[in-house]
Amino acid sequence: MRLGSIVLFVALCSFTAYYIYEPIPEDIEERWKLMLANSFFRSLSHLADLCEFLGLKDYMGVMYVITLVEKVVPVSDEHVKVTEDTFDGVDVVLYQPNVQEAGTNLRRAVIYLHGGGWCLGSPRMSPYDLLARKIVTELDAVVLSVDYRLAPPHHFPIPYEDVYRVVKHFFRKEVLAQYSVDPERVAVSGDSAGGNLAAAVSQQLRKEPGQPIKLKAQALIYPVLQALDLNTPSYQQNQNMPILPRTLMVRFWSEYFTTDKALFRAMMANTHNSPESSILLKFVNWSTFLPETYHKKYNYSAPAISQGAEREAASMEEPSRSFADPRASPLLVPDADLRFLPKAYILTCEYDVLRDDGIMYATRLRAAGVAVTHEHYTSGFHGAVMFTVWPTDFLIARRMISNYIKWLMENL
């Protein structure tokens, strides 16, 4: 009986170790901690697949557990005053210094857009709450965290439009005065899908005729910037990396546009481009815009173009117009639209499917004359900035946040 218990225990431990272990690159710090964290994500993803297959709940509905697990109630403390409000119909969380002394100069502000693939996430998640408080206390700034609506059911362009409306509302004179914000010292920032929204808003504000709003800076943390080529070297190199494997990123993209699984299958095969969207592939040609050191063993091959009949059968006409829209794929704008954009901070990670999106955008912005600070973390992985809460707190997350805030301090 005792021997049987020992055998069962050893077998259970062996199975657990086998499930948790992943071949993670040696230069990633705290590898076992990342393996443990990712085992939760993988387990939840498997459960989400099963629930969707059985018709119990859609995939993203199950994955939303990630948001709920990290959810907190933002409350004021001795240093930071927190209020929840609605700006032009969109929920927001505002963080500001708790003490406003008489005669204090106007403050800078950061409009922060959370990540989560447009389908997950919330300003009320613990890592975002902590980050906002850190920005407030270290910069003596106001942080406006936007709770934009998520897909599904709120597909593109709804999340983008929510953010755009919030930014315009925040720049109203009476709102700026209410929070003692200097309109010439406002940045828009975000991570992952939030970086996508931040880049898109920065571009569209500059394009709108007679638009008086001028952002001082844009700070993009491992942003996702294009949906046309999902086979860049970083997508290939990191297709099985923890936290954001290629399958999940493609799933986020397809769910942003539609619940039709035909688009997901086409995007997985990188055959989702229409003849119309293929014209824009020149803006994401990584053989041109990606420094050669990142080409590695990969050779450029233009994505296949699907023709009209098969696209109609797959109900992909409307989504194809969406992923070619620069509000969804900011990397697709022509060079003329990049000029005069606010100075940019772009953070990229070596072990991230989105690495090349950020690097190509930095390359194109510099070529257009925009001041760019590009920080590349050779041992970084996607989502690292979120790992600041025990037991999944990572040293690299602290370094990233420290450098990010330092840049804001010096440039905002």
mmCIF file of C-alpha atoms in Angstrom:
data_model
loop_
_atom_site.group_PDB
_atom_site.id
_atom_site.type_symbol
_atom_site.label_atom_id
_atom_site.label_comp_id
_atom_site.label_asym_id
_atom_site.label_seq_id
_atom_site.Cartn_x
_atom_site.Cartn_y
_atom_site.Cartn_z
ATOM 1 C CA MET A 1 0.000 0.000 0.000
ATOM 2 C CA ARG A 2 2.801 2.373 0.958
ATOM 3 C CA LEU A 3 4.756 1.455 -2.181
ATOM 4 C CA GLY A 4 1.705 2.157 -4.303
ATOM 5 C CA SER A 5 1.316 5.581 -2.712
ATOM 6 C CA ILE A 6 4.967 6.373 -3.371
ATOM 7 C CA VAL A 7 4.664 5.309 -7.004
ATOM 8 C CA LEU A 8 1.521 7.410 -7.435
ATOM 9 C CA PHE A 9 3.208 10.426 -5.825
ATOM 10 C CA VAL A 10 6.305 10.096 -8.017
ATOM 11 C CA ALA A 11 4.132 9.672 -11.120
ATOM 12 C CA LEU A 12 2.091 12.747 -10.211
ATOM 13 C CA CYS A 13 5.231 14.811 -9.615
ATOM 14 C CA SER A 14 6.743 13.596 -12.894
ATOM 15 C CA PHE A 15 3.591 14.455 -14.836
ATOM 16 C CA THR A 16 3.409 17.897 -13.214
ATOM 17 C CA ALA A 17 7.064 18.608 -14.026
ATOM 18 C CA TYR A 18 6.550 17.354 -17.581
ATOM 19 C CA TYR A 19 3.501 19.629 -18.046
ATOM 20 C CA ILE A 20 5.158 22.688 -16.544
ATOM 21 C CA TYR A 21 8.518 22.365 -18.286
ATOM 22 C CA GLU A 22 8.989 24.218 -21.577
ATOM 23 C CA PRO A 23 12.132 24.708 -23.666
ATOM 24 C CA ILE A 24 12.583 28.384 -22.778
ATOM 25 C CA PRO A 25 15.753 30.168 -23.989
ATOM 26 C CA GLU A 26 18.566 30.109 -21.436
ATOM 27 C CA ASP A 27 19.072 33.881 -21.388
ATOM 28 C CA ILE A 28 15.561 34.543 -20.059
ATOM 29 C CA GLU A 29 15.802 35.331 -16.350
ATOM 30 C CA GLU A 30 13.777 33.379 -13.800
ATOM 31 C CA ARG A 31 12.889 30.711 -16.350
ATOM 32 C CA TRP A 32 11.112 28.371 -13.952
ATOM 33 C CA LYS A 33 8.943 31.172 -12.674
ATOM 34 C CA LEU A 34 7.930 31.931 -16.263
ATOM 35 C CA MET A 35 7.204 28.237 -16.870
ATOM 36 C CA LEU A 36 4.977 28.103 -13.803
ATOM 37 C CA ALA A 37 3.128 31.275 -14.814
ATOM 38 C CA ASN A 38 2.633 30.039 -18.346
ATOM 39 C CA SER A 39 1.303 26.664 -17.189
ATOM 40 C CA PHE A 40 -1.696 28.566 -15.826
ATOM 41 C CA PHE A 41 -2.191 30.385 -19.147
ATOM 42 C CA ARG A 42 -1.877 27.136 -21.135
ATOM 43 C CA SER A 43 -4.299 25.303 -18.854
ATOM 44 C CA LEU A 44 -6.839 28.100 -19.163
ATOM 45 C CA SER A 45 -6.410 28.140 -22.943
ATOM 46 C CA HIS A 46 -7.032 24.375 -23.127
ATOM 47 C CA LEU A 47 -10.130 24.793 -20.961
ATOM 48 C CA ALA A 48 -11.328 27.647 -23.198
ATOM 49 C CA ASP A 49 -10.883 25.485 -26.303
ATOM 50 C CA LEU A 50 -12.835 22.661 -24.672
ATOM 51 C CA CYS A 51 -15.670 24.927 -23.522
ATOM 52 C CA GLU A 52 -15.991 26.450 -26.968
ATOM 53 C CA PHE A 53 -15.919 23.013 -28.616
ATOM 54 C CA LEU A 54 -18.708 21.807 -26.315
ATOM 55 C CA GLY A 55 -20.702 24.992 -26.893
ATOM 56 C CA LEU A 56 -20.588 25.965 -23.224
ATOM 57 C CA LYS A 57 -18.845 29.341 -23.584
ATOM 58 C CA ASP A 58 -16.813 31.141 -26.217
ATOM 59 C CA TYR A 59 -13.016 31.038 -26.027
ATOM 60 C CA MET A 60 -12.471 34.649 -24.962
ATOM 61 C CA GLY A 61 -15.250 34.395 -22.405
ATOM 62 C CA VAL A 62 -13.237 31.720 -20.589
ATOM 63 C CA MET A 63 -9.903 33.515 -21.059
ATOM 64 C CA TYR A 64 -11.437 36.571 -19.385
ATOM 65 C CA VAL A 65 -10.760 34.746 -16.108
ATOM 66 C CA ILE A 66 -7.247 36.248 -16.391
ATOM 67 C CA THR A 67 -8.795 39.694 -15.999
ATOM 68 C CA LEU A 68 -11.006 38.636 -13.096
ATOM 69 C CA VAL A 69 -8.166 36.964 -11.167
ATOM 70 C CA GLU A 70 -6.151 40.195 -11.198
ATOM 71 C CA LYS A 71 -9.084 42.530 -10.593
ATOM 72 C CA VAL A 72 -8.924 45.052 -7.746
ATOM 73 C CA VAL A 73 -11.052 47.968 -6.594
ATOM 74 C CA PRO A 74 -8.994 51.144 -7.195
ATOM 75 C CA VAL A 75 -9.056 53.174 -3.986
ATOM 76 C CA SER A 76 -7.342 56.341 -2.854
ATOM 77 C CA ASP A 77 -4.395 56.236 -0.463
ATOM 78 C CA GLU A 78 -2.250 58.838 1.270
ATOM 79 C CA HIS A 79 -0.316 59.594 -1.930
ATOM 80 C CA VAL A 80 -2.787 58.993 -4.761
ATOM 81 C CA LYS A 81 -6.380 60.106 -5.227
ATOM 82 C CA VAL A 82 -8.396 57.688 -7.352
ATOM 83 C CA THR A 83 -11.734 58.476 -8.972
ATOM 84 C CA GLU A 84 -13.891 56.593 -11.435
ATOM 85 C CA ASP A 85 -15.760 58.549 -14.064
ATOM 86 C CA THR A 86 -17.293 58.397 -17.517
ATOM 87 C CA PHE A 87 -15.819 60.426 -20.380
ATOM 88 C CA ASP A 88 -18.169 60.728 -23.351
ATOM 89 C CA GLY A 89 -19.832 57.431 -22.465
ATOM 90 C CA VAL A 90 -16.606 55.510 -21.759
ATOM 91 C CA ASP A 91 -15.590 54.373 -18.273
ATOM 92 C CA VAL A 92 -12.260 55.705 -17.027
ATOM 93 C CA VAL A 93 -10.181 55.537 -13.859
ATOM 94 C CA LEU A 94 -8.286 58.704 -12.901
ATOM 95 C CA TYR A 95 -5.214 58.760 -10.664
ATOM 96 C CA GLN A 96 -3.780 62.048 -9.392
ATOM 97 C CA PRO A 97 -1.565 63.265 -6.546
ATOM 98 C CA ASN A 98 -3.593 63.358 -3.332
ATOM 99 C CA VAL A 99 -2.357 66.773 -2.294
ATOM 100 C CA GLN A 100 -2.893 69.799 -4.498
ATOM 101 C CA GLU A 101 -1.002 72.727 -3.013
ATOM 102 C CA ALA A 102 -2.087 76.263 -3.733
ATOM 103 C CA GLY A 103 -0.196 77.744 -6.620
ATOM 104 C CA THR A 104 1.078 74.359 -7.832
ATOM 105 C CA ASN A 105 2.077 74.366 -11.499
ATOM 106 C CA LEU A 106 0.002 72.469 -14.006
ATOM 107 C CA ARG A 107 0.847 68.790 -14.129
ATOM 108 C CA ARG A 108 1.751 66.478 -16.963
ATOM 109 C CA ALA A 109 -0.600 63.597 -17.768
ATOM 110 C CA VAL A 110 -0.414 60.076 -19.188
ATOM 111 C CA ILE A 111 -3.421 58.549 -20.949
ATOM 112 C CA TYR A 112 -2.860 54.827 -20.451
ATOM 113 C CA LEU A 113 -4.443 52.067 -22.522
ATOM 114 C CA HIS A 114 -4.273 48.547 -21.154
ATOM 115 C CA GLY A 115 -3.281 45.462 -23.146
ATOM 116 C CA GLY A 116 -5.078 42.166 -23.554
ATOM 117 C CA GLY A 117 -5.503 41.703 -27.304
ATOM 118 C CA TRP A 118 -8.583 43.997 -27.402
ATOM 119 C CA CYS A 119 -10.457 41.051 -25.820
ATOM 120 C CA LEU A 120 -9.121 40.927 -22.256
ATOM 121 C CA GLY A 121 -7.814 43.325 -19.630
ATOM 122 C CA SER A 122 -9.012 46.255 -17.544
ATOM 123 C CA PRO A 123 -7.576 49.334 -15.813
ATOM 124 C CA ARG A 124 -8.790 47.677 -12.612
ATOM 125 C CA MET A 125 -6.258 44.851 -12.830
ATOM 126 C CA SER A 126 -3.672 44.945 -10.062
ATOM 127 C CA PRO A 127 -0.567 45.438 -12.314
ATOM 128 C CA TYR A 128 -2.183 48.400 -14.104
ATOM 129 C CA ASP A 129 -3.351 49.893 -10.833
ATOM 130 C CA LEU A 130 0.190 49.651 -9.422
ATOM 131 C CA LEU A 131 1.731 51.102 -12.592
ATOM 132 C CA ALA A 132 -0.638 54.090 -12.550
ATOM 133 C CA ARG A 133 0.190 54.814 -8.900
ATOM 134 C CA LYS A 134 3.907 54.613 -9.639
ATOM 135 C CA ILE A 135 3.595 57.093 -12.515
ATOM 136 C CA VAL A 136 1.598 59.488 -10.324
ATOM 137 C CA THR A 137 4.041 59.416 -7.409
ATOM 138 C CA GLU A 138 7.273 59.510 -9.423
ATOM 139 C CA LEU A 139 6.205 62.056 -12.042
ATOM 140 C CA ASP A 140 3.734 64.081 -9.996
ATOM 141 C CA ALA A 141 1.405 63.403 -12.899
ATOM 142 C CA VAL A 142 -2.221 62.609 -13.632
ATOM 143 C CA VAL A 143 -2.949 59.177 -15.121
ATOM 144 C CA LEU A 144 -6.110 58.581 -17.111
ATOM 145 C CA SER A 145 -6.679 54.825 -17.532
ATOM 146 C CA VAL A 146 -9.292 53.967 -20.149
ATOM 147 C CA ASP A 147 -11.724 51.074 -19.761
ATOM 148 C CA TYR A 148 -12.568 50.754 -23.447
ATOM 149 C CA ARG A 149 -15.097 48.147 -24.547
ATOM 150 C CA LEU A 150 -13.739 44.738 -25.520
ATOM 151 C CA ALA A 151 -14.206 42.310 -28.389
ATOM 152 C CA PRO A 152 -16.224 40.222 -28.655
ATOM 153 C CA PRO A 153 -18.868 41.541 -28.893
ATOM 154 C CA HIS A 154 -17.421 45.017 -29.462
ATOM 155 C CA HIS A 155 -15.353 44.430 -32.581
ATOM 156 C CA PHE A 156 -13.156 46.965 -34.369
ATOM 157 C CA PRO A 157 -13.476 49.930 -34.568
ATOM 158 C CA ILE A 158 -15.357 50.224 -31.246
ATOM 159 C CA PRO A 159 -12.329 49.914 -28.884
ATOM 160 C CA TYR A 160 -10.426 52.456 -30.981
ATOM 161 C CA GLU A 161 -13.404 54.838 -31.097
ATOM 162 C CA ASP A 162 -13.836 54.618 -27.330
ATOM 163 C CA VAL A 163 -10.224 55.649 -26.813
ATOM 164 C CA TYR A 164 -10.405 58.424 -29.386
ATOM 165 C CA ARG A 165 -13.496 59.916 -27.730
ATOM 166 C CA VAL A 166 -11.868 59.775 -24.290
ATOM 167 C CA VAL A 167 -8.752 61.586 -25.516
ATOM 168 C CA LYS A 168 -10.807 64.356 -27.107
ATOM 169 C CA HIS A 169 -12.936 64.677 -23.975
ATOM 170 C CA PHE A 170 -9.871 64.881 -21.739
ATOM 171 C CA PHE A 171 -8.514 67.784 -23.792
ATOM 172 C CA ARG A 172 -11.586 69.916 -23.209
ATOM 173 C CA LYS A 173 -10.535 73.068 -21.365
ATOM 174 C CA GLU A 174 -12.804 72.515 -18.393
ATOM 175 C CA VAL A 175 -11.591 68.918 -17.934
ATOM 176 C CA LEU A 176 -7.922 69.880 -18.128
ATOM 177 C CA ALA A 177 -8.591 72.625 -15.601
ATOM 178 C CA GLN A 178 -10.433 70.241 -13.284
ATOM 179 C CA TYR A 179 -7.385 67.988 -13.043
ATOM 180 C CA SER A 180 -4.754 70.770 -13.300
ATOM 181 C CA VAL A 181 -3.226 69.301 -16.454
ATOM 182 C CA ASP A 182 -0.913 71.139 -18.838
ATOM 183 C CA PRO A 183 -2.302 70.484 -22.360
ATOM 184 C CA GLU A 184 1.237 70.688 -23.776
ATOM 185 C CA ARG A 185 2.502 67.860 -21.549
ATOM 186 C CA VAL A 186 0.159 64.963 -22.271
ATOM 187 C CA ALA A 187 1.320 61.563 -23.494
ATOM 188 C CA VAL A 188 -0.621 58.571 -24.721
ATOM 189 C CA SER A 189 0.747 55.182 -23.788
ATOM 190 C CA GLY A 190 -0.156 51.515 -23.705
ATOM 191 C CA ASP A 191 1.127 47.969 -23.785
ATOM 192 C CA SER A 192 0.470 45.343 -26.471
ATOM 193 C CA ALA A 193 -3.042 46.040 -27.849
ATOM 194 C CA GLY A 194 -2.993 49.241 -25.783
ATOM 195 C CA GLY A 195 0.172 50.231 -27.662
ATOM 196 C CA ASN A 196 -1.725 49.628 -30.883
ATOM 197 C CA LEU A 197 -4.516 51.963 -29.776
ATOM 198 C CA ALA A 198 -2.023 54.586 -28.575
ATOM 199 C CA ALA A 199 -0.196 54.598 -31.923
ATOM 200 C CA ALA A 200 -3.461 54.745 -33.877
ATOM 201 C CA VAL A 201 -4.837 57.643 -31.832
ATOM 202 C CA SER A 202 -1.566 59.560 -32.192
ATOM 203 C CA GLN A 203 -1.775 59.215 -35.970
ATOM 204 C CA GLN A 204 -5.450 60.008 -36.374
ATOM 205 C CA LEU A 205 -5.303 63.115 -34.179
ATOM 206 C CA ARG A 206 -2.623 64.528 -36.475
ATOM 207 C CA LYS A 207 -4.610 63.683 -39.595
ATOM 208 C CA GLU A 208 -7.913 65.262 -38.561
ATOM 209 C CA PRO A 209 -8.244 68.702 -40.188
ATOM 210 C CA GLY A 210 -8.299 71.578 -37.713
ATOM 211 C CA GLN A 211 -7.618 69.296 -34.769
ATOM 212 C CA PRO A 212 -6.179 71.438 -31.929
ATOM 213 C CA ILE A 213 -4.990 68.483 -29.798
ATOM 214 C CA LYS A 214 -1.235 67.968 -29.853
ATOM 215 C CA LEU A 215 0.131 65.081 -27.829
ATOM 216 C CA LYS A 216 3.616 65.606 -26.421
ATOM 217 C CA ALA A 217 4.675 61.951 -26.629
ATOM 218 C CA GLN A 218 3.627 58.394 -27.366
ATOM 219 C CA ALA A 219 5.057 55.526 -25.310
ATOM 220 C CA LEU A 220 4.447 52.091 -26.803
ATOM 221 C CA ILE A 221 5.269 48.945 -24.828
ATOM 222 C CA TYR A 222 5.701 45.884 -27.098
ATOM 223 C CA PRO A 223 2.933 47.196 -29.394
ATOM 224 C CA VAL A 224 1.016 45.159 -31.974
ATOM 225 C CA LEU A 225 0.968 47.256 -35.126
ATOM 226 C CA GLN A 226 -0.027 45.280 -38.203
ATOM 227 C CA ALA A 227 -2.247 42.377 -39.237
ATOM 228 C CA LEU A 228 -1.110 41.856 -42.827
ATOM 229 C CA ASP A 229 1.968 39.656 -42.358
ATOM 230 C CA LEU A 230 1.744 37.221 -39.454
ATOM 231 C CA ASN A 231 4.901 35.384 -40.514
ATOM 232 C CA THR A 232 7.598 37.934 -39.728
ATOM 233 C CA PRO A 233 10.807 36.475 -38.245
ATOM 234 C CA SER A 234 9.595 37.201 -34.709
ATOM 235 C CA TYR A 235 6.283 35.427 -35.351
ATOM 236 C CA GLN A 236 8.249 32.411 -36.586
ATOM 237 C CA GLN A 237 11.008 32.459 -33.980
ATOM 238 C CA ASN A 238 8.620 32.890 -31.043
ATOM 239 C CA GLN A 239 5.591 30.948 -32.246
ATOM 240 C CA ASN A 240 5.642 28.736 -29.144
ATOM 241 C CA MET A 241 6.931 31.218 -26.583
ATOM 242 C CA PRO A 242 5.114 31.545 -23.242
ATOM 243 C CA ILE A 243 2.366 34.083 -22.552
ATOM 244 C CA LEU A 244 1.745 35.056 -26.203
ATOM 245 C CA PRO A 245 2.294 32.198 -28.663
ATOM 246 C CA ARG A 246 1.525 32.873 -32.305
ATOM 247 C CA THR A 247 -1.789 30.998 -32.120
ATOM 248 C CA LEU A 248 -3.088 33.256 -29.358
ATOM 249 C CA MET A 249 -1.954 36.471 -31.065
ATOM 250 C CA VAL A 250 -3.658 35.400 -34.286
ATOM 251 C CA ARG A 251 -6.754 34.558 -32.256
ATOM 252 C CA PHE A 252 -6.733 38.046 -30.744
ATOM 253 C CA TRP A 253 -6.458 39.602 -34.201
ATOM 254 C CA SER A 254 -9.304 37.551 -35.665
ATOM 255 C CA GLU A 255 -11.592 38.123 -32.648
ATOM 256 C CA TYR A 256 -10.897 41.874 -32.879
ATOM 257 C CA PHE A 257 -12.557 41.837 -36.288
ATOM 258 C CA THR A 258 -15.108 39.016 -36.262
ATOM 259 C CA THR A 259 -16.249 35.832 -34.519
ATOM 260 C CA ASP A 260 -16.190 34.034 -37.887
ATOM 261 C CA LYS A 261 -13.592 31.269 -37.476
ATOM 262 C CA ALA A 262 -12.840 31.362 -41.202
ATOM 263 C CA LEU A 263 -10.745 34.470 -40.641
ATOM 264 C CA PHE A 264 -8.803 32.794 -37.819
ATOM 265 C CA ARG A 265 -7.954 29.842 -40.062
ATOM 266 C CA ALA A 266 -6.891 32.132 -42.910
ATOM 267 C CA MET A 267 -4.760 34.279 -40.596
ATOM 268 C CA MET A 268 -3.086 31.192 -39.142
ATOM 269 C CA ALA A 269 -2.099 30.219 -42.688
ATOM 270 C CA ASN A 270 -1.158 33.858 -43.473
ATOM 271 C CA THR A 271 -3.491 33.740 -46.477
ATOM 272 C CA HIS A 272 -5.986 36.356 -45.306
ATOM 273 C CA ASN A 273 -4.917 39.258 -47.514
ATOM 274 C CA SER A 274 -7.182 40.484 -50.279
ATOM 275 C CA PRO A 275 -5.926 42.062 -53.518
ATOM 276 C CA GLU A 276 -6.806 45.442 -51.947
ATOM 277 C CA SER A 277 -4.906 44.919 -48.693
ATOM 278 C CA SER A 278 -1.937 43.408 -50.535
ATOM 279 C CA ILE A 279 -1.125 46.866 -51.915
ATOM 280 C CA LEU A 280 -0.186 47.875 -48.358
ATOM 281 C CA LEU A 281 2.236 44.992 -47.803
ATOM 282 C CA LYS A 282 5.078 47.290 -48.853
ATOM 283 C CA PHE A 283 4.732 49.064 -45.491
ATOM 284 C CA VAL A 284 5.346 45.844 -43.552
ATOM 285 C CA ASN A 285 8.029 44.318 -45.757
ATOM 286 C CA TRP A 286 10.416 43.219 -43.023
ATOM 287 C CA SER A 287 13.227 42.593 -45.497
ATOM 288 C CA THR A 288 13.250 46.395 -45.967
ATOM 289 C CA PHE A 289 12.406 47.805 -42.533
ATOM 290 C CA LEU A 290 13.874 45.235 -40.174
ATOM 291 C CA PRO A 291 17.611 45.544 -39.389
ATOM 292 C CA GLU A 292 19.473 42.559 -40.784
ATOM 293 C CA THR A 293 20.457 41.264 -37.364
ATOM 294 C CA TYR A 294 16.800 40.338 -36.799
ATOM 295 C CA HIS A 295 16.410 38.489 -40.112
ATOM 296 C CA LYS A 296 18.320 35.517 -38.694
ATOM 297 C CA LYS A 297 17.658 32.313 -40.657
ATOM 298 C CA TYR A 298 14.401 33.539 -42.178
ATOM 299 C CA ASN A 299 13.872 34.596 -45.789
ATOM 300 C CA TYR A 300 11.177 37.032 -46.817
ATOM 301 C CA SER A 301 8.193 35.639 -48.663
ATOM 302 C CA ALA A 302 5.233 37.888 -49.407
ATOM 303 C CA PRO A 303 1.958 36.633 -47.887
ATOM 304 C CA ALA A 304 -0.370 34.828 -50.268
ATOM 305 C CA ILE A 305 -3.321 36.740 -51.695
ATOM 306 C CA SER A 306 -6.760 35.133 -51.531
ATOM 307 C CA GLN A 307 -9.067 35.892 -54.415
ATOM 308 C CA GLY A 308 -12.649 37.150 -54.448
ATOM 309 C CA ALA A 309 -14.616 33.903 -54.704
ATOM 310 C CA GLU A 310 -12.906 32.143 -51.816
ATOM 311 C CA ARG A 311 -13.019 35.305 -49.724
ATOM 312 C CA GLU A 312 -16.777 35.624 -50.173
ATOM 313 C CA ALA A 313 -17.231 31.964 -49.270
ATOM 314 C CA ALA A 314 -15.236 32.573 -46.113
ATOM 315 C CA SER A 315 -17.194 35.774 -45.293
ATOM 316 C CA MET A 316 -13.949 37.715 -45.076
ATOM 317 C CA GLU A 317 -14.651 40.793 -47.163
ATOM 318 C CA GLU A 318 -15.536 43.109 -44.271
ATOM 319 C CA PRO A 319 -12.697 41.945 -41.948
ATOM 320 C CA SER A 320 -10.179 42.391 -44.774
ATOM 321 C CA ARG A 321 -11.118 46.051 -45.029
ATOM 322 C CA SER A 322 -10.683 46.347 -41.264
ATOM 323 C CA PHE A 323 -7.217 44.889 -40.908
ATOM 324 C CA ALA A 324 -6.031 47.124 -43.742
ATOM 325 C CA ASP A 325 -7.413 50.144 -41.862
ATOM 326 C CA PRO A 326 -4.554 52.117 -40.217
ATOM 327 C CA ARG A 327 -6.716 52.593 -37.130
ATOM 328 C CA ALA A 328 -6.297 48.830 -36.658
ATOM 329 C CA SER A 329 -2.827 48.513 -38.205
ATOM 330 C CA PRO A 330 -0.903 51.761 -37.570
ATOM 331 C CA LEU A 331 2.171 50.441 -39.383
ATOM 332 C CA LEU A 332 0.279 50.708 -42.677
ATOM 333 C CA VAL A 333 0.165 54.505 -42.928
ATOM 334 C CA PRO A 334 2.259 56.135 -45.666
ATOM 335 C CA ASP A 335 5.448 57.975 -44.738
ATOM 336 C CA ALA A 336 3.774 61.380 -45.110
ATOM 337 C CA ASP A 337 1.403 60.515 -42.237
ATOM 338 C CA LEU A 338 4.282 59.648 -39.933
ATOM 339 C CA ARG A 339 5.869 63.084 -40.158
ATOM 340 C CA PHE A 340 5.142 65.449 -37.295
ATOM 341 C CA LEU A 341 3.972 62.655 -34.997
ATOM 342 C CA PRO A 342 4.896 63.144 -31.330
ATOM 343 C CA LYS A 343 8.223 61.815 -30.083
ATOM 344 C CA ALA A 344 8.079 58.105 -29.416
ATOM 345 C CA TYR A 345 9.292 55.556 -26.907
ATOM 346 C CA ILE A 346 9.087 51.982 -28.200
ATOM 347 C CA LEU A 347 9.887 48.970 -26.032
ATOM 348 C CA THR A 348 10.434 45.607 -27.722
ATOM 349 C CA CYS A 349 11.377 42.156 -26.451
ATOM 350 C CA GLU A 350 13.485 39.537 -28.201
ATOM 351 C CA TYR A 351 11.176 36.673 -27.258
ATOM 352 C CA ASP A 352 7.934 38.175 -28.480
ATOM 353 C CA VAL A 353 5.953 37.535 -31.663
ATOM 354 C CA LEU A 354 5.379 41.319 -31.834
ATOM 355 C CA ARG A 355 9.066 42.234 -31.692
ATOM 356 C CA ASP A 356 9.324 43.037 -35.400
ATOM 357 C CA ASP A 357 6.197 45.229 -35.425
ATOM 358 C CA GLY A 358 7.797 47.585 -32.907
ATOM 359 C CA ILE A 359 11.222 47.559 -34.569
ATOM 360 C CA MET A 360 9.795 48.268 -38.023
ATOM 361 C CA TYR A 361 7.726 51.134 -36.617
ATOM 362 C CA ALA A 362 10.800 52.617 -34.932
ATOM 363 C CA THR A 363 12.674 52.364 -38.246
ATOM 364 C CA ARG A 364 9.928 54.056 -40.221
ATOM 365 C CA LEU A 365 9.334 56.797 -37.630
ATOM 366 C CA ARG A 366 13.040 57.690 -37.578
ATOM 367 C CA ALA A 367 13.127 57.790 -41.377
ATOM 368 C CA ALA A 368 10.188 60.220 -41.258
ATOM 369 C CA GLY A 369 12.089 62.522 -38.891
ATOM 370 C CA VAL A 370 10.361 61.591 -35.621
ATOM 371 C CA ALA A 371 12.494 61.458 -32.468
ATOM 372 C CA VAL A 372 12.452 57.819 -31.331
ATOM 373 C CA THR A 373 13.862 56.064 -28.279
ATOM 374 C CA HIS A 374 13.893 52.337 -28.914
ATOM 375 C CA GLU A 375 14.673 50.070 -25.970
ATOM 376 C CA HIS A 376 15.113 46.423 -26.881
ATOM 377 C CA TYR A 377 15.322 43.811 -24.135
ATOM 378 C CA THR A 378 17.388 40.876 -25.368
ATOM 379 C CA SER A 379 16.063 38.648 -22.586
ATOM 380 C CA GLY A 380 12.555 40.115 -22.579
ATOM 381 C CA PHE A 381 9.273 38.329 -23.263
ATOM 382 C CA HIS A 382 5.787 39.581 -24.090
ATOM 383 C CA GLY A 383 3.690 40.731 -21.168
ATOM 384 C CA ALA A 384 6.649 41.179 -18.837
ATOM 385 C CA VAL A 385 5.446 44.575 -17.581
ATOM 386 C CA MET A 386 2.356 42.856 -16.147
ATOM 387 C CA PHE A 387 4.421 40.595 -13.902
ATOM 388 C CA THR A 388 4.899 42.892 -10.928
ATOM 389 C CA VAL A 389 2.683 41.185 -8.348
ATOM 390 C CA TRP A 390 3.772 38.282 -6.142
ATOM 391 C CA PRO A 391 4.148 35.371 -6.819
ATOM 392 C CA THR A 392 4.723 36.221 -10.495
ATOM 393 C CA ASP A 393 6.910 39.278 -10.000
ATOM 394 C CA PHE A 394 9.911 39.401 -12.336
ATOM 395 C CA LEU A 395 13.101 41.441 -12.050
ATOM 396 C CA ILE A 396 12.925 42.361 -15.735
ATOM 397 C CA ALA A 397 9.480 43.888 -15.164
ATOM 398 C CA ARG A 398 10.939 46.250 -12.582
ATOM 399 C CA ARG A 399 13.726 47.298 -14.968
ATOM 400 C CA MET A 400 11.284 47.888 -17.802
ATOM 401 C CA ILE A 401 8.981 50.027 -15.686
ATOM 402 C CA SER A 402 11.902 51.966 -14.221
ATOM 403 C CA ASN A 403 13.285 52.789 -17.686
ATOM 404 C CA TYR A 404 9.826 53.597 -19.040
ATOM 405 C CA ILE A 405 9.105 56.068 -16.222
ATOM 406 C CA LYS A 406 12.599 57.543 -16.568
ATOM 407 C CA TRP A 407 11.879 58.271 -20.236
ATOM 408 C CA LEU A 408 8.555 59.894 -19.356
ATOM 409 C CA MET A 409 10.313 61.978 -16.712
ATOM 410 C CA GLU A 410 12.806 63.273 -19.272
ATOM 411 C CA ASN A 411 10.497 63.689 -22.258
ATOM 412 C CA LEU A 412 7.100 64.702 -20.954
#
